Amino acid sequence: MRNKKFTDGVKGLFNSVSEDGKFSGKMAALFGVILVSVASIIACIITLAGQLSEKDHLIAEVTTTQENQTTTTAAVSETTQVTEPVVTTAISEFKLSTPMVNQMDYEKVIESEDAKVTGNLNVLNERPGFSGSGYVSGFTQNGNEMIQFSFDIPASQHYDVSVCFASDAVSNNQVYINGDKLFDFKCTEETLGQFVVKTYYGVYLNQGKAILSVHSCDGGFDVDYMKVQNNKSVYEDKSGISPDPVNPNASEQTRDLLRYLTQNYGVNIITGQYASDTTNTELEEIKNVTSNYPAIRFGDMNTYSVNQPGNDDEVAAAAKWAENGGIVGYIWHWKAPMHQPEVYAEKTDFSVEKARTDIDIVNLSIAEIEDLWHQGMISEECVAMVRDIDLVSAKLQELERLNIPVLWRPLQEGSGKWFWWGAGGADNYKWLWNFLYRRQTEYHKLNNLIWIWNGQGSDCYVDESTFDIASVDIYDENADNTSYYKQYQWLDSLTGKRKMIALSECGNLPDIELSFRDRAVWSFFGLWYGDYILDEHKELSEKYNSRDSLVKIYNSDRTITLDKYKNRVVEPPVEEQSDPSDAETQELPDES
């Protein structure tokens, strides 16, 4: 750019000459010199302008190159904005080290009359069925009575802890270990008046002295003995579970996924997170905090109902997740197909009992089913139920057409009775499960589903030929630093160790180290949304799960995240455990 002060001076000079109107020789000579000077100056200016133009062009080229390479140099610092490189702190992989367990046989029974007694307790021998020389009696409600049993634990391993007791009234009392509550034991209507044994399975005890104590809550019970015995079932091999789906017509993609789950079972835990909506905010925050995405995105089919129709956004979100290489999972908070569109039994009048029929309508069209209704052979509730199943099946078929397998978990928590599908009792629940399974696999030919049973109670246990994986939902505000091994052992025993076991919902993440120590190696976990993961600002909430625990589990060498799943590599166990002993037959662990 030319200098404004210089051009104004040249203009003033010519104006003054013109105004004078006279040319002397001297002036002419002077004027000639001036013209030559001006011409030289103009030539210099033109040259300088060309150089400046060339420099501007070079700067533009460098700047463009640097923008493409996301770098800057000092040579163009006057004309470009220097951006500091983003420095991210790398998160190290957490190497899991499970303790080697050299199993040692151990069985010790301590009679209550030989234990340390606190409070006004007496040794009696009036009730039949006791062992030893008697039993201890005199527990009162919320009293200070207590019996302490001292065991010398020979090795750090898993044990079963049993208490033998009796009561003439329904009551609930507690067992503690080293000052911490271990479990409740209850006398029920069915066991009144007789000695019964309550066993807590698979508790890990360190070598040394363990003080087990019986405390009174409701009182009114007698204690015969306590027993500690080494647990053998915890160490059983999990490689015998079949990788074949229960649906013989399952697609190849579905078989591949189930095969992968089976190969990982007992070796790695697959990560999962529930998305509250299609924006995947929860999953994005996990990536932001841990540098990893979960392998499984769990959605909800709750908007697909005749009684409350939804939209296609949810299926589209699942399809996009699968396209990015992830696993798709679905729960179905099935809103009642008639009356009030609610999932909770207390908020709707819909009843499975009214919808149930003995007529085999599984493979009939909806028109044929409606015709039976008009004939008075089935109820309107039955027709509405089938319509909803058909509607949600159509949405699942959209994923099947894209060759996307689905971890399918309908009719969850049936024994809890808070959902309408469980409120009608176990028989109605099992009928509905069987109907749903057959309608979707036989009539709709949905061959992309991996069926997950989550009845949450032995009373609702369905036919094993209708589900691939058994799971449990656990919400426990006092669940820090736990593997949930008690619930794992219960479900593993209920299924006869023939099914993979999953933690389908949780509020607190399991402790990864304890999960492997206790052999509660869940197939996968699914952390619920809300303040279990996000606060009101849509940022990480540490109300239930700390940042450290989230980072640890998502960066463990024994968990599967999205990137690891894409690689489809099953890592071998870090350490080989000692050979398991032959398992003994045990009573089914309590499901509480």
PDB file of N, CA and C in Angstrom, residues 505-565:
ATOM      1  N   GLU A 505     -28.456 -54.785  34.620  1.00  0.00           N
ATOM      2  CA  GLU A 505     -28.613 -53.402  35.088  1.00  0.00           C
ATOM      3  C   GLU A 505     -27.902 -53.270  36.415  1.00  0.00           C
ATOM      4  N   CYS A 506     -27.272 -52.119  36.616  1.00  0.00           N
ATOM      5  CA  CYS A 506     -26.685 -51.841  37.923  1.00  0.00           C
ATOM      6  C   CYS A 506     -26.627 -50.335  38.131  1.00  0.00           C
ATOM      7  N   GLY A 507     -26.614 -49.956  39.388  1.00  0.00           N
ATOM      8  CA  GLY A 507     -26.442 -48.558  39.735  1.00  0.00           C
ATOM      9  C   GLY A 507     -25.001 -48.260  40.099  1.00  0.00           C
ATOM     10  N   ASN A 508     -24.322 -49.259  40.691  1.00  0.00           N
ATOM     11  CA  ASN A 508     -22.903 -49.161  41.022  1.00  0.00           C
ATOM     12  C   ASN A 508     -22.144 -50.183  40.194  1.00  0.00           C
ATOM     13  N   LEU A 509     -21.089 -49.738  39.551  1.00  0.00           N
ATOM     14  CA  LEU A 509     -20.267 -50.660  38.777  1.00  0.00           C
ATOM     15  C   LEU A 509     -19.604 -51.678  39.692  1.00  0.00           C
ATOM     16  N   PRO A 510     -19.466 -52.915  39.233  1.00  0.00           N
ATOM     17  CA  PRO A 510     -18.748 -53.899  40.048  1.00  0.00           C
ATOM     18  C   PRO A 510     -17.264 -53.559  40.104  1.00  0.00           C
ATOM     19  N   ASP A 511     -16.631 -53.916  41.183  1.00  0.00           N
ATOM     20  CA  ASP A 511     -15.188 -53.732  41.293  1.00  0.00           C
ATOM     21  C   ASP A 511     -14.510 -54.799  40.438  1.00  0.00           C
ATOM     22  N   ILE A 512     -13.697 -54.373  39.482  1.00  0.00           N
ATOM     23  CA  ILE A 512     -13.134 -55.298  38.508  1.00  0.00           C
ATOM     24  C   ILE A 512     -12.186 -56.298  39.159  1.00  0.00           C
ATOM     25  N   GLU A 513     -11.409 -55.858  40.137  1.00  0.00           N
ATOM     26  CA  GLU A 513     -10.482 -56.774  40.808  1.00  0.00           C
ATOM     27  C   GLU A 513     -11.234 -57.818  41.614  1.00  0.00           C
ATOM     28  N   LEU A 514     -12.236 -57.380  42.367  1.00  0.00           N
ATOM     29  CA  LEU A 514     -13.002 -58.318  43.183  1.00  0.00           C
ATOM     30  C   LEU A 514     -13.820 -59.268  42.324  1.00  0.00           C
ATOM     31  N   SER A 515     -14.269 -58.796  41.166  1.00  0.00           N
ATOM     32  CA  SER A 515     -15.048 -59.661  40.278  1.00  0.00           C
ATOM     33  C   SER A 515     -14.235 -60.867  39.835  1.00  0.00           C
ATOM     34  N   PHE A 516     -12.968 -60.641  39.531  1.00  0.00           N
ATOM     35  CA  PHE A 516     -12.122 -61.761  39.113  1.00  0.00           C
ATOM     36  C   PHE A 516     -11.634 -62.565  40.305  1.00  0.00           C
ATOM     37  N   ARG A 517     -11.390 -61.899  41.419  1.00  0.00           N
ATOM     38  CA  ARG A 517     -10.996 -62.644  42.611  1.00  0.00           C
ATOM     39  C   ARG A 517     -12.098 -63.591  43.061  1.00  0.00           C
ATOM     40  N   ASP A 518     -13.357 -63.086  43.010  1.00  0.00           N
ATOM     41  CA  ASP A 518     -14.496 -63.870  43.474  1.00  0.00           C
ATOM     42  C   ASP A 518     -15.094 -64.751  42.379  1.00  0.00           C
ATOM     43  N   ARG A 519     -14.479 -64.735  41.211  1.00  0.00           N
ATOM     44  CA  ARG A 519     -14.962 -65.514  40.070  1.00  0.00           C
ATOM     45  C   ARG A 519     -16.393 -65.130  39.695  1.00  0.00           C
ATOM     46  N   ALA A 520     -16.749 -63.891  39.927  1.00  0.00           N
ATOM     47  CA  ALA A 520     -18.043 -63.364  39.480  1.00  0.00           C
ATOM     48  C   ALA A 520     -17.788 -62.571  38.206  1.00  0.00           C
ATOM     49  N   VAL A 521     -17.329 -63.274  37.187  1.00  0.00           N
ATOM     50  CA  VAL A 521     -16.940 -62.634  35.938  1.00  0.00           C
ATOM     51  C   VAL A 521     -18.167 -62.568  35.038  1.00  0.00           C
ATOM     52  N   TRP A 522     -18.899 -61.485  35.167  1.00  0.00           N
ATOM     53  CA  TRP A 522     -20.133 -61.297  34.422  1.00  0.00           C
ATOM     54  C   TRP A 522     -19.841 -61.247  32.913  1.00  0.00           C
ATOM     55  N   SER A 523     -20.746 -61.781  32.117  1.00  0.00           N
ATOM     56  CA  SER A 523     -20.595 -61.699  30.662  1.00  0.00           C
ATOM     57  C   SER A 523     -20.506 -60.244  30.229  1.00  0.00           C
ATOM     58  N   PHE A 524     -21.404 -59.430  30.737  1.00  0.00           N
ATOM     59  CA  PHE A 524     -21.379 -57.996  30.470  1.00  0.00           C
ATOM     60  C   PHE A 524     -22.078 -57.280  31.607  1.00  0.00           C
ATOM     61  N   PHE A 525     -21.890 -55.979  31.686  1.00  0.00           N
ATOM     62  CA  PHE A 525     -22.656 -55.155  32.615  1.00  0.00           C
ATOM     63  C   PHE A 525     -23.335 -54.047  31.840  1.00  0.00           C
ATOM     64  N   GLY A 526     -24.420 -53.541  32.400  1.00  0.00           N
ATOM     65  CA  GLY A 526     -25.117 -52.394  31.823  1.00  0.00           C
ATOM     66  C   GLY A 526     -25.401 -51.386  32.920  1.00  0.00           C
ATOM     67  N   LEU A 527     -24.698 -50.264  32.895  1.00  0.00           N
ATOM     68  CA  LEU A 527     -24.927 -49.207  33.892  1.00  0.00           C
ATOM     69  C   LEU A 527     -26.134 -48.386  33.464  1.00  0.00           C
ATOM     70  N   TRP A 528     -27.067 -48.177  34.394  1.00  0.00           N
ATOM     71  CA  TRP A 528     -28.273 -47.407  34.092  1.00  0.00           C
ATOM     72  C   TRP A 528     -27.912 -45.938  33.940  1.00  0.00           C
ATOM     73  N   TYR A 529     -28.845 -45.179  33.356  1.00  0.00           N
ATOM     74  CA  TYR A 529     -28.577 -43.756  33.122  1.00  0.00           C
ATOM     75  C   TYR A 529     -29.059 -42.901  34.304  1.00  0.00           C
ATOM     76  N   GLY A 530     -29.367 -41.651  34.080  1.00  0.00           N
ATOM     77  CA  GLY A 530     -29.725 -40.760  35.186  1.00  0.00           C
ATOM     78  C   GLY A 530     -28.489 -40.420  35.997  1.00  0.00           C
ATOM     79  N   ASP A 531     -28.683 -40.166  37.299  1.00  0.00           N
ATOM     80  CA  ASP A 531     -27.551 -39.740  38.109  1.00  0.00           C
ATOM     81  C   ASP A 531     -26.602 -40.888  38.461  1.00  0.00           C
ATOM     82  N   TYR A 532     -26.869 -42.071  37.914  1.00  0.00           N
ATOM     83  CA  TYR A 532     -25.882 -43.144  38.045  1.00  0.00           C
ATOM     84  C   TYR A 532     -24.658 -42.854  37.178  1.00  0.00           C
ATOM     85  N   ILE A 533     -24.824 -41.953  36.203  1.00  0.00           N
ATOM     86  CA  ILE A 533     -23.711 -41.632  35.319  1.00  0.00           C
ATOM     87  C   ILE A 533     -23.589 -40.119  35.053  1.00  0.00           C
ATOM     88  N   LEU A 534     -24.717 -39.382  34.968  1.00  0.00           N
ATOM     89  CA  LEU A 534     -24.661 -37.956  34.644  1.00  0.00           C
ATOM     90  C   LEU A 534     -25.348 -37.115  35.706  1.00  0.00           C
ATOM     91  N   ASP A 535     -24.854 -35.886  35.884  1.00  0.00           N
ATOM     92  CA  ASP A 535     -25.517 -34.954  36.781  1.00  0.00           C
ATOM     93  C   ASP A 535     -26.472 -34.063  35.985  1.00  0.00           C
ATOM     94  N   GLU A 536     -27.015 -33.027  36.629  1.00  0.00           N
ATOM     95  CA  GLU A 536     -28.006 -32.175  35.966  1.00  0.00           C
ATOM     96  C   GLU A 536     -27.401 -31.349  34.832  1.00  0.00           C
ATOM     97  N   HIS A 537     -26.068 -31.256  34.802  1.00  0.00           N
ATOM     98  CA  HIS A 537     -25.394 -30.520  33.734  1.00  0.00           C
ATOM     99  C   HIS A 537     -24.936 -31.443  32.601  1.00  0.00           C
ATOM    100  N   LYS A 538     -25.383 -32.679  32.643  1.00  0.00           N
ATOM    101  CA  LYS A 538     -25.004 -33.682  31.645  1.00  0.00           C
ATOM    102  C   LYS A 538     -23.504 -33.979  31.679  1.00  0.00           C
ATOM    103  N   GLU A 539     -22.917 -33.821  32.847  1.00  0.00           N
ATOM    104  CA  GLU A 539     -21.526 -34.169  33.063  1.00  0.00           C
ATOM    105  C   GLU A 539     -21.461 -35.317  34.057  1.00  0.00           C
ATOM    106  N   LEU A 540     -20.284 -35.875  34.215  1.00  0.00           N
ATOM    107  CA  LEU A 540     -20.138 -37.062  35.060  1.00  0.00           C
ATOM    108  C   LEU A 540     -20.645 -36.821  36.474  1.00  0.00           C
ATOM    109  N   SER A 541     -21.526 -37.691  36.916  1.00  0.00           N
ATOM    110  CA  SER A 541     -21.990 -37.673  38.302  1.00  0.00           C
ATOM    111  C   SER A 541     -21.195 -38.717  39.081  1.00  0.00           C
ATOM    112  N   GLU A 542     -20.712 -38.340  40.242  1.00  0.00           N
ATOM    113  CA  GLU A 542     -19.980 -39.294  41.080  1.00  0.00           C
ATOM    114  C   GLU A 542     -20.811 -39.699  42.299  1.00  0.00           C
ATOM    115  N   LYS A 543     -22.125 -39.560  42.174  1.00  0.00           N
ATOM    116  CA  LYS A 543     -23.006 -39.927  43.275  1.00  0.00           C
ATOM    117  C   LYS A 543     -22.941 -41.416  43.570  1.00  0.00           C
ATOM    118  N   TYR A 544     -22.875 -42.216  42.522  1.00  0.00           N
ATOM    119  CA  TYR A 544     -22.849 -43.667  42.690  1.00  0.00           C
ATOM    120  C   TYR A 544     -21.540 -44.293  42.213  1.00  0.00           C
ATOM    121  N   ASN A 545     -20.902 -43.669  41.241  1.00  0.00           N
ATOM    122  CA  ASN A 545     -19.675 -44.222  40.675  1.00  0.00           C
ATOM    123  C   ASN A 545     -18.631 -43.116  40.554  1.00  0.00           C
ATOM    124  N   SER A 546     -17.491 -43.324  41.158  1.00  0.00           N
ATOM    125  CA  SER A 546     -16.442 -42.308  41.127  1.00  0.00           C
ATOM    126  C   SER A 546     -15.777 -42.277  39.759  1.00  0.00           C
ATOM    127  N   ARG A 547     -15.147 -41.164  39.480  1.00  0.00           N
ATOM    128  CA  ARG A 547     -14.389 -41.024  38.241  1.00  0.00           C
ATOM    129  C   ARG A 547     -13.307 -42.106  38.161  1.00  0.00           C
ATOM    130  N   ASP A 548     -12.632 -42.347  39.277  1.00  0.00           N
ATOM    131  CA  ASP A 548     -11.555 -43.334  39.290  1.00  0.00           C
ATOM    132  C   ASP A 548     -12.069 -44.730  38.961  1.00  0.00           C
ATOM    133  N   SER A 549     -13.234 -45.087  39.529  1.00  0.00           N
ATOM    134  CA  SER A 549     -13.767 -46.428  39.268  1.00  0.00           C
ATOM    135  C   SER A 549     -14.172 -46.582  37.810  1.00  0.00           C
ATOM    136  N   LEU A 550     -14.698 -45.505  37.223  1.00  0.00           N
ATOM    137  CA  LEU A 550     -15.088 -45.550  35.813  1.00  0.00           C
ATOM    138  C   LEU A 550     -13.849 -45.681  34.923  1.00  0.00           C
ATOM    139  N   VAL A 551     -12.830 -44.877  35.213  1.00  0.00           N
ATOM    140  CA  VAL A 551     -11.593 -44.947  34.435  1.00  0.00           C
ATOM    141  C   VAL A 551     -10.955 -46.327  34.562  1.00  0.00           C
ATOM    142  N   LYS A 552     -10.979 -46.857  35.761  1.00  0.00           N
ATOM    143  CA  LYS A 552     -10.336 -48.152  36.016  1.00  0.00           C
ATOM    144  C   LYS A 552     -10.999 -49.279  35.240  1.00  0.00           C
ATOM    145  N   ILE A 553     -12.315 -49.341  35.267  1.00  0.00           N
ATOM    146  CA  ILE A 553     -12.999 -50.453  34.623  1.00  0.00           C
ATOM    147  C   ILE A 553     -12.962 -50.323  33.105  1.00  0.00           C
ATOM    148  N   TYR A 554     -12.956 -49.091  32.595  1.00  0.00           N
ATOM    149  CA  TYR A 554     -12.923 -48.903  31.147  1.00  0.00           C
ATOM    150  C   TYR A 554     -11.512 -48.973  30.570  1.00  0.00           C
ATOM    151  N   ASN A 555     -10.510 -49.045  31.424  1.00  0.00           N
ATOM    152  CA  ASN A 555      -9.131 -49.170  30.955  1.00  0.00           C
ATOM    153  C   ASN A 555      -8.461 -50.425  31.507  1.00  0.00           C
ATOM    154  N   SER A 556      -9.257 -51.350  31.978  1.00  0.00           N
ATOM    155  CA  SER A 556      -8.721 -52.613  32.470  1.00  0.00           C
ATOM    156  C   SER A 556      -8.363 -53.522  31.303  1.00  0.00           C
ATOM    157  N   ASP A 557      -7.349 -54.324  31.499  1.00  0.00           N
ATOM    158  CA  ASP A 557      -6.982 -55.289  30.469  1.00  0.00           C
ATOM    159  C   ASP A 557      -7.935 -56.479  30.427  1.00  0.00           C
ATOM    160  N   ARG A 558      -8.923 -56.491  31.336  1.00  0.00           N
ATOM    161  CA  ARG A 558      -9.875 -57.600  31.364  1.00  0.00           C
ATOM    162  C   ARG A 558     -11.310 -57.156  31.080  1.00  0.00           C
ATOM    163  N   THR A 559     -11.468 -55.974  30.507  1.00  0.00           N
ATOM    164  CA  THR A 559     -12.785 -55.542  30.043  1.00  0.00           C
ATOM    165  C   THR A 559     -12.725 -55.269  28.542  1.00  0.00           C
ATOM    166  N   ILE A 560     -13.879 -55.402  27.895  1.00  0.00           N
ATOM    167  CA  ILE A 560     -13.986 -55.189  26.455  1.00  0.00           C
ATOM    168  C   ILE A 560     -14.712 -53.870  26.206  1.00  0.00           C
ATOM    169  N   THR A 561     -14.015 -52.940  25.571  1.00  0.00           N
ATOM    170  CA  THR A 561     -14.602 -51.667  25.159  1.00  0.00           C
ATOM    171  C   THR A 561     -14.886 -51.732  23.661  1.00  0.00           C
ATOM    172  N   LEU A 562     -15.382 -50.631  23.115  1.00  0.00           N
ATOM    173  CA  LEU A 562     -15.755 -50.627  21.698  1.00  0.00           C
ATOM    174  C   LEU A 562     -14.573 -50.956  20.795  1.00  0.00           C
ATOM    175  N   ASP A 563     -13.439 -50.320  21.028  1.00  0.00           N
ATOM    176  CA  ASP A 563     -12.281 -50.564  20.171  1.00  0.00           C
ATOM    177  C   ASP A 563     -11.808 -52.013  20.258  1.00  0.00           C
ATOM    178  N   LYS A 564     -11.810 -52.568  21.459  1.00  0.00           N
ATOM    179  CA  LYS A 564     -11.401 -53.966  21.608  1.00  0.00           C
ATOM    180  C   LYS A 564     -12.388 -54.897  20.911  1.00  0.00           C
ATOM    181  N   TYR A 565     -13.663 -54.565  21.008  1.00  0.00           N
ATOM    182  CA  TYR A 565     -14.656 -55.409  20.347  1.00  0.00           C
ATOM    183  C   TYR A 565     -14.480 -55.383  18.830  1.00  0.00           C
TER     184      TYR A 565
END
